[in-house]
Tab-separated table of C-alpha atoms and ligand atoms in Angstrom:
chain	number	residue	atom	x	y	z
A	3	UNK	CA	208.467	260.010	66.814
A	4	UNK	CA	204.758	259.736	67.654
A	5	UNK	CA	203.073	262.890	68.917
A	6	UNK	CA	201.403	261.286	71.930
A	7	UNK	CA	203.996	260.538	74.605
A	8	UNK	CA	203.782	257.312	76.597
A	9	UNK	CA	204.525	259.290	79.764
A	10	UNK	CA	203.795	262.983	80.221
A	11	UNK	CA	204.465	264.375	83.695
A	12	UNK	CA	203.418	267.972	84.375
A	13	UNK	CA	204.104	270.118	87.434
A	14	UNK	CA	204.611	267.100	89.694
A	15	UNK	CA	205.258	268.039	93.313
A	16	UNK	CA	205.751	265.767	96.294
A	17	UNK	CA	206.349	266.858	99.858
A	18	UNK	CA	206.767	264.921	103.085
A	19	UNK	CA	205.783	266.239	106.486
A	20	UNK	CA	207.514	264.940	109.588
A	21	UNK	CA	207.301	265.730	113.271
A	22	UNK	CA	209.879	268.240	114.424
A	23	UNK	CA	212.044	267.678	117.497
A	24	UNK	CA	210.231	270.711	118.897
A	25	UNK	CA	206.944	269.429	120.360
A	26	UNK	CA	203.873	270.375	118.332
A	27	UNK	CA	205.879	271.459	115.281
A	28	UNK	CA	206.105	269.736	111.887
A	29	UNK	CA	208.703	270.063	109.134
A	30	UNK	CA	207.728	269.888	105.477
A	31	UNK	CA	210.283	268.862	102.849
A	32	UNK	CA	209.507	269.641	99.220
A	33	UNK	CA	211.340	266.684	97.671
A	34	UNK	CA	209.926	266.969	94.135
A	35	UNK	CA	209.229	270.508	92.967
A	36	UNK	CA	207.195	271.220	89.838
A	37	UNK	CA	208.785	268.513	87.686
A	38	UNK	CA	207.933	268.037	83.991
A	39	UNK	CA	209.070	264.889	82.133
A	40	UNK	CA	208.141	263.358	78.781
A	41	UNK	CA	208.936	259.899	77.415
A	42	UNK	CA	207.950	258.775	73.908
A	43	UNK	CA	207.360	255.216	72.728
A	44	UNK	CA	210.461	253.060	72.561
A	45	UNK	CA	212.684	255.768	74.023
A	46	UNK	CA	214.640	255.924	77.249
A	47	UNK	CA	214.801	258.917	79.546
A	48	UNK	CA	217.754	258.996	81.935
A	49	UNK	CA	216.950	260.715	85.228
A	50	UNK	CA	220.267	261.674	86.798
A	51	UNK	CA	221.346	263.249	90.056
A	52	UNK	CA	222.972	262.627	93.395
A	53	UNK	CA	221.433	260.496	96.092
A	54	UNK	CA	218.623	262.499	97.728
A	55	UNK	CA	217.927	264.629	94.663
A	56	UNK	CA	214.338	263.358	94.363
A	57	UNK	CA	214.775	260.909	91.472
A	58	UNK	CA	213.372	257.853	93.251
A	59	UNK	CA	210.525	259.826	94.819
A	60	UNK	CA	209.596	261.113	91.352
A	61	UNK	CA	209.458	257.524	90.063
A	62	UNK	CA	207.425	256.338	93.053
A	63	UNK	CA	204.972	259.216	92.576
A	64	UNK	CA	204.585	258.242	88.901
A	65	UNK	CA	203.607	254.676	89.825
A	66	UNK	CA	201.545	255.907	92.818
A	67	UNK	CA	203.755	254.331	95.484
A	68	UNK	CA	203.869	257.764	97.145
A	69	UNK	CA	201.225	260.485	96.949
A	70	UNK	CA	201.844	263.586	94.865
A	71	UNK	CA	200.558	266.890	96.225
A	72	UNK	CA	200.197	268.471	92.780
A	73	UNK	CA	200.570	267.789	89.086
A	74	UNK	CA	199.555	265.292	86.426
A	75	UNK	CA	201.035	261.935	85.424
A	76	UNK	CA	199.573	261.016	82.040
A	77	UNK	CA	200.220	257.478	80.840
A	78	UNK	CA	199.052	257.115	77.246
A	79	UNK	CA	196.917	260.204	77.829
A	80	UNK	CA	195.238	259.001	81.051
A	81	UNK	CA	196.039	260.857	84.273
A	82	UNK	CA	197.135	258.152	86.745
A	83	UNK	CA	196.780	260.530	89.683
A	84	UNK	CA	193.032	260.826	89.099
A	85	UNK	CA	192.411	257.045	89.050
A	86	UNK	CA	191.125	254.928	91.931
A	87	UNK	CA	190.279	251.265	92.559
A	88	UNK	CA	189.931	248.943	89.569
A	89	UNK	CA	190.741	251.688	87.040
A	90	UNK	CA	194.068	252.340	88.789
A	91	UNK	CA	194.834	248.612	89.027
A	92	UNK	CA	194.201	248.211	85.279
A	93	UNK	CA	196.336	251.231	84.401
A	94	UNK	CA	199.176	249.953	86.586
A	95	UNK	CA	199.589	246.990	84.263
A	96	UNK	CA	201.057	249.409	81.733
A	97	UNK	CA	203.726	250.812	84.034
A	98	UNK	CA	206.140	248.703	86.059
A	99	UNK	CA	209.113	249.415	88.264
A	100	UNK	CA	212.466	247.688	88.820
A	101	UNK	CA	214.098	248.530	92.128
A	102	UNK	CA	217.706	249.087	93.028
A	103	UNK	CA	218.407	246.200	95.339
A	104	UNK	CA	218.062	242.789	93.670
A	105	UNK	CA	218.678	241.191	97.080
A	106	UNK	CA	215.532	242.586	98.708
A	107	UNK	CA	213.203	243.123	95.750
A	108	UNK	CA	212.359	239.411	95.407
A	109	UNK	CA	210.360	237.480	98.015
A	110	UNK	CA	212.851	234.970	99.489
A	111	UNK	CA	210.052	232.444	100.158
A	112	UNK	CA	208.972	232.226	96.490
A	113	UNK	CA	210.545	230.214	93.684
A	114	UNK	CA	211.808	232.094	90.636
A	115	UNK	CA	208.709	230.954	88.740
A	116	UNK	CA	206.430	232.345	91.457
A	117	UNK	CA	208.386	235.628	91.602
A	118	UNK	CA	208.137	236.219	87.845
A	119	UNK	CA	204.515	235.057	87.598
A	120	UNK	CA	203.332	237.133	90.584
A	121	UNK	CA	201.925	240.039	88.476
A	122	UNK	CA	200.046	237.510	86.303
A	123	UNK	CA	198.604	235.941	89.453
A	124	UNK	CA	197.658	239.335	90.973
A	125	UNK	CA	195.890	240.390	87.773
A	126	UNK	CA	194.350	236.893	87.333
A	127	UNK	CA	195.820	236.430	83.871
A	128	UNK	CA	195.897	232.867	82.491
A	129	UNK	CA	195.894	229.550	84.341
A	130	UNK	CA	198.821	227.895	86.082
A	131	UNK	CA	200.059	226.084	82.965
A	132	UNK	CA	200.027	229.213	80.801
A	133	UNK	CA	201.820	231.188	83.530
A	134	UNK	CA	204.595	228.571	83.702
A	135	UNK	CA	204.940	228.748	79.901
A	136	UNK	CA	205.124	232.543	80.096
A	137	UNK	CA	207.800	232.353	82.823
A	138	UNK	CA	209.971	229.977	80.755
A	139	UNK	CA	209.685	232.344	77.797
A	140	UNK	CA	210.610	235.319	80.002
A	141	UNK	CA	213.664	233.464	81.345
A	142	UNK	CA	214.797	233.073	77.729
A	143	UNK	CA	214.248	236.757	77.062
A	144	UNK	CA	216.331	237.912	80.028
A	145	UNK	CA	219.107	235.429	79.301
A	146	UNK	CA	218.610	233.025	82.217
A	147	UNK	CA	218.547	229.212	81.848
A	148	UNK	CA	215.136	227.596	82.254
A	149	UNK	CA	216.668	225.314	84.883
A	150	UNK	CA	216.549	228.288	87.265
A	151	UNK	CA	212.742	228.284	87.304
A	152	UNK	CA	212.544	226.141	90.441
A	153	UNK	CA	215.399	227.799	92.344
A	154	UNK	CA	214.971	230.249	95.214
A	155	UNK	CA	216.257	233.853	94.977
A	156	UNK	CA	218.993	233.113	97.531
A	157	UNK	CA	220.528	230.636	95.040
A	158	UNK	CA	221.060	233.340	92.393
A	159	UNK	CA	223.763	236.000	92.020
A	160	UNK	CA	222.892	239.701	92.167
A	161	UNK	CA	222.928	240.044	88.383
A	162	UNK	CA	220.703	236.990	87.972
A	163	UNK	CA	218.234	238.335	90.537
A	164	UNK	CA	218.064	241.650	88.712
A	165	UNK	CA	217.293	239.759	85.490
A	166	UNK	CA	214.469	237.999	87.353
A	167	UNK	CA	213.175	241.383	88.574
A	168	UNK	CA	213.239	242.680	84.984
A	169	UNK	CA	211.452	239.541	83.727
A	170	UNK	CA	208.736	240.163	86.328
A	171	UNK	CA	208.483	243.811	85.264
A	172	UNK	CA	207.941	242.979	81.592
A	173	UNK	CA	205.629	239.972	82.040
A	174	UNK	CA	202.497	242.139	81.711
A	175	UNK	CA	203.821	243.711	78.480
A	176	UNK	CA	203.988	247.224	79.975
A	177	UNK	CA	204.385	250.352	77.884
A	178	UNK	CA	206.763	251.873	80.422
A	179	UNK	CA	209.296	250.463	82.894
A	180	UNK	CA	210.926	252.668	85.511
A	181	UNK	CA	214.308	251.264	86.563
A	182	UNK	CA	215.554	252.775	89.827
A	183	UNK	CA	219.347	252.390	89.969
A	184	UNK	CA	219.021	248.920	88.393
A	185	UNK	CA	222.759	248.258	88.168
A	186	UNK	CA	224.288	250.208	91.028
A	187	UNK	CA	224.508	247.142	93.316
A	188	UNK	CA	226.266	245.064	90.621
A	189	UNK	CA	229.863	244.744	89.458
A	190	UNK	CA	230.902	246.620	86.322
A	191	UNK	CA	230.791	243.709	83.855
A	192	UNK	CA	227.355	242.632	85.142
A	193	UNK	CA	226.194	246.257	84.896
A	194	UNK	CA	227.125	246.346	81.223
A	195	UNK	CA	225.334	243.077	80.501
A	196	UNK	CA	222.140	244.236	82.250
A	197	UNK	CA	222.199	247.577	80.401
A	198	UNK	CA	222.687	245.730	77.097
A	199	UNK	CA	219.737	243.485	77.973
A	200	UNK	CA	217.547	246.546	78.617
A	201	UNK	CA	218.642	247.940	75.249
A	202	UNK	CA	217.671	244.661	73.551
A	203	UNK	CA	214.291	244.547	75.323
A	204	UNK	CA	213.569	248.090	74.247
A	205	UNK	CA	214.297	247.164	70.634
A	206	UNK	CA	212.360	243.884	70.671
A	207	UNK	CA	209.336	244.982	72.743
A	208	UNK	CA	209.136	248.724	72.028
A	209	UNK	CA	209.074	249.365	75.779
A	210	UNK	CA	209.852	252.874	76.982
A	211	UNK	CA	212.171	253.187	79.958
A	212	UNK	CA	212.935	255.723	82.636
A	213	UNK	CA	216.445	254.909	83.844
A	214	UNK	CA	217.137	256.481	87.234
A	215	UNK	CA	220.780	256.660	88.176
A	216	UNK	CA	223.427	258.697	89.945
A	217	UNK	CA	225.824	257.214	87.392
A	218	UNK	CA	225.883	259.346	84.263
A	219	UNK	CA	228.065	256.797	82.461
A	220	UNK	CA	225.310	254.152	82.806
A	221	UNK	CA	222.703	256.617	81.575
A	222	UNK	CA	224.856	257.622	78.596
A	223	UNK	CA	224.904	253.983	77.489
A	224	UNK	CA	221.120	253.621	77.265
A	225	UNK	CA	219.303	256.963	77.322
A	226	UNK	CA	217.993	258.920	74.341
A	227	UNK	CA	217.125	261.874	76.533
A	228	UNK	CA	218.373	262.959	79.908
A	229	UNK	CA	216.973	265.055	82.753
A	230	UNK	CA	219.300	266.216	85.535
A	231	UNK	CA	217.767	266.634	88.996
A	232	UNK	CA	219.080	268.625	91.921
A	233	UNK	CA	217.196	269.080	95.193
A	234	UNK	CA	213.888	268.030	93.677
A	235	UNK	CA	214.051	270.206	90.571
A	236	UNK	CA	215.059	269.568	86.969
A	237	UNK	CA	218.044	271.808	86.259
A	238	UNK	CA	218.804	270.654	82.706
A	239	UNK	CA	217.188	268.306	80.226
A	240	UNK	CA	217.473	267.471	76.560
A	241	UNK	CA	218.849	264.906	74.105
A	242	UNK	CA	221.402	262.746	75.947
A	243	UNK	CA	224.090	263.291	73.290
A	244	UNK	CA	223.704	267.068	73.469
A	245	UNK	CA	223.612	267.343	77.259
A	246	UNK	CA	226.524	264.981	77.925
A	247	UNK	CA	228.726	266.300	75.092
A	248	UNK	CA	228.149	269.965	75.981
A	249	UNK	CA	226.652	270.324	79.475
A	250	UNK	CA	225.517	273.851	80.308
A	251	UNK	CA	224.190	273.947	83.865
A	252	UNK	CA	227.078	274.140	86.378
A	253	UNK	CA	225.745	271.050	88.183
A	254	UNK	CA	225.541	269.046	84.954
A	255	UNK	CA	229.066	270.182	84.078
A	256	UNK	CA	230.292	268.788	87.411
A	257	UNK	CA	228.490	265.471	86.849
A	258	UNK	CA	229.843	265.091	83.315
A	259	UNK	CA	233.378	265.979	84.382
A	260	UNK	CA	233.284	263.100	86.889
A	261	UNK	CA	232.660	260.490	84.169
A	262	UNK	CA	235.991	258.883	83.183
A	263	UNK	CA	236.741	259.099	79.464
A	264	UNK	CA	237.690	255.761	77.825
A	265	UNK	CA	240.686	257.243	75.988
A	266	UNK	CA	243.463	257.858	78.582
A	267	UNK	CA	245.044	260.559	76.361
A	268	UNK	CA	241.779	262.519	76.301
A	269	UNK	CA	241.146	261.795	79.988
A	270	UNK	CA	244.459	263.457	80.879
A	271	UNK	CA	243.353	266.686	79.213
A	272	UNK	CA	240.012	266.898	81.024
A	273	UNK	CA	239.389	269.046	84.078
A	274	UNK	CA	237.338	267.625	86.929
A	275	UNK	CA	234.845	270.062	88.452
A	276	UNK	CA	234.788	269.260	92.166
A	277	UNK	CA	231.790	270.596	94.021
A	278	UNK	CA	232.256	271.789	97.586
A	279	UNK	CA	229.593	272.036	100.241
A	280	UNK	CA	226.660	269.812	101.004
A	281	UNK	CA	223.642	269.251	98.757
A	282	UNK	CA	220.739	271.597	99.508
A	283	UNK	CA	218.323	270.366	102.147
A	284	UNK	CA	214.768	269.919	100.773
A	285	UNK	CA	213.451	270.812	104.241
A	286	UNK	CA	215.325	274.106	104.180
A	287	UNK	CA	215.420	275.255	100.560
A	288	UNK	CA	217.207	278.557	100.042
A	289	UNK	CA	215.448	281.430	98.267
A	290	UNK	CA	216.558	281.702	94.644
A	291	UNK	CA	218.532	278.915	93.004
A	292	UNK	CA	218.724	275.660	94.975
A	293	UNK	CA	222.282	275.103	93.667
A	294	UNK	CA	223.621	278.486	94.846
A	295	UNK	CA	225.449	277.029	97.880
A	296	UNK	CA	227.711	274.884	95.690
A	297	UNK	CA	227.768	276.737	92.401
A	298	UNK	CA	231.197	277.996	91.253
A	299	UNK	CA	229.458	280.663	89.104
A	300	UNK	CA	226.903	281.993	91.599
A	301	UNK	CA	225.766	285.595	91.013
A	302	UNK	CA	223.788	288.006	93.227
A	303	UNK	CA	220.562	287.308	91.320
A	304	UNK	CA	220.893	283.609	92.170
A	305	UNK	CA	220.351	284.422	95.876
A	306	UNK	CA	216.811	285.687	95.367
A	307	UNK	CA	215.352	284.704	91.982
A	308	UNK	CA	214.433	281.094	91.162
A	309	UNK	CA	215.752	280.218	87.671
A	310	UNK	CA	213.137	278.656	85.400
A	311	UNK	CA	213.764	275.971	82.778
A	312	UNK	CA	214.246	277.761	79.463
A	313	UNK	CA	214.533	276.136	76.048
A	314	UNK	CA	217.747	277.052	74.232
A	315	UNK	CA	216.138	276.457	70.843
A	316	UNK	CA	217.798	273.055	70.287
A	317	UNK	CA	215.425	270.965	72.392
A	318	UNK	CA	217.575	271.413	75.500
A	319	UNK	CA	216.278	273.318	78.543
A	320	UNK	CA	218.394	274.834	81.321
A	321	UNK	CA	217.358	276.360	84.653
A	322	UNK	CA	220.170	278.811	85.339
A	323	UNK	CA	220.506	282.600	85.334
A	324	UNK	CA	223.627	282.223	83.176
A	325	UNK	CA	221.227	281.316	80.355
A	326	UNK	CA	218.470	283.881	80.717
A	327	UNK	CA	215.858	284.194	77.937
A	328	UNK	CA	216.964	286.618	75.254
A	329	UNK	CA	215.210	290.001	75.576
A	330	UNK	CA	212.366	290.595	73.148
A	331	UNK	CA	213.106	292.896	70.168
A	332	UNK	CA	212.478	296.602	70.844
A	333	UNK	CA	209.579	296.651	68.400
A	334	UNK	CA	207.781	293.817	70.134
A	335	UNK	CA	204.607	294.969	71.878
A	336	UNK	CA	205.396	293.043	75.085
A	337	UNK	CA	208.541	291.809	76.783
A	338	UNK	CA	209.155	288.044	76.707
A	339	UNK	CA	208.115	286.608	80.091
A	340	UNK	CA	210.652	284.410	81.860
A	341	UNK	CA	208.484	281.335	81.619
A	342	UNK	CA	210.793	278.914	79.882
A	343	UNK	CA	209.194	279.433	76.473
A	344	UNK	CA	211.778	281.640	74.747
A	345	UNK	CA	215.237	281.000	73.337
A	346	UNK	CA	218.178	281.563	75.673
A	347	UNK	CA	221.505	283.298	75.333
A	348	UNK	CA	224.679	282.732	77.301
A	349	UNK	CA	225.719	285.508	79.676
A	350	UNK	CA	229.335	285.478	80.696
A	351	UNK	CA	229.474	285.298	84.497
A	352	UNK	CA	232.109	288.041	84.647
A	353	UNK	CA	229.793	290.474	82.833
A	354	UNK	CA	226.763	289.313	84.745
A	355	UNK	CA	227.920	290.581	88.109
A	356	UNK	CA	229.515	287.614	89.791
A	357	UNK	CA	229.139	287.724	93.565
A	358	UNK	CA	229.885	285.631	96.575
B	14	SF4	FE1	224.752	278.799	89.599
B	14	SF4	FE2	223.185	280.918	89.618
B	14	SF4	FE3	223.015	279.161	87.632
B	14	SF4	FE4	222.135	278.547	90.075
B	14	SF4	S1	221.312	280.120	88.722
B	14	SF4	S2	223.359	277.268	88.746
B	14	SF4	S3	223.645	279.587	91.365
B	14	SF4	S4	224.765	280.476	88.120
C-alpha cells in the first residue's frame, strides 16, 4: 500500500443554518462533525449509516458541492478546500461523483453520447470526433452496447442509466470516484451487476472509490475498509472484514445484525439487534454520546462525555466508552490522554456502571 493516500480528510465539519419558526432566530445543525477518512490508491472505502447520518453531506463537502466550516480534504496531497477558480476546476478532474438517482442525474434533453462526453466538453478536452471515440470506448467499459450512444436517457432502464452515469464519472480518468447510494434505486440483480462492474473498473483502472450506502451488504461486497457514521460522526472504522465479522460499536452491531446471512441454517442462529427510538437530531445533539438515546448499553458516562475514536491496535477505531483507552502503566510519567492514540480494552457494561 502506498504511503500517500489518494484522499485524506481531516477534522471535516459541515453545519447548516436555517431560519427558526421563531422570528429572528436561526437554528444550526452540525451535520458532519470532525470527520477523518483515508482512502489509498485502488482501494474502496465504504461509508455506512442510516439516512440522515451525514454520509452524503460528507461526500458533497469533499467534492466542494457544499461548503465545509472546518477541516482539510487532501486529494493527492493538495487541500481541495483551499483551492479557488481554475486550480479548483483542474483538481476536480481527479475526483468525480455518482449520484443515487439514475433517473434524475442525467439531463433528459441530452443524448447518451452528450451525457457521457459532458465533462470532456466542460474541460475542453479533445475535439468532437475524439470525444465520440472516447464515449464508444466508455460504453464498452461499462457493458452497454454502442447502439445506445444516440438514445435519450428516458429510453434506458435504471441500471443502464447508472452505467451511463458511471461512464461519465470515469471519462476524465479520475483518481477517486464517490458513489452515493449508487444501487439503492435498482433491483437486486441489477445492484449486483453494477457492484461487480465497479469492482472490475477498480481493478482495470486503479480508481479508488468511496461507496456511500445505508446497505451494509452492498458495502461488504466491494469495500476494503469501512467507516460507520451516526449523526454526523464516525463511530467505528477499520478493515471491512474485521468490522463486519466482529462489530464492536453498539450501532455497528445493530447494522451488521440486520444483514441477512446467505446460509439459512446460520441465519436462524443469529440474533437481530433492533434499535428503538429515533436517530439523534443534528440540530439538537445531546451532550455526551450522540447514540445514547438508542444504545442498549448506555452508561452514566455516556450522558456527559463525548467518546473519541480510539485505535484498538488492529487498525480498527471505535468511539464508545465501552472501549476506553487502556490506562497507562503506573511507572509511566504521564497518563495516556483520551485522544484516540492508545490501544483500547473492552469494559464489560455490567462492571462499568450501566445506567438508564
Ligand atoms: Fe452506547 Fe455509551 Fe458506547 Fe455511546 S458511548 S455507544 S451510549 S455505550
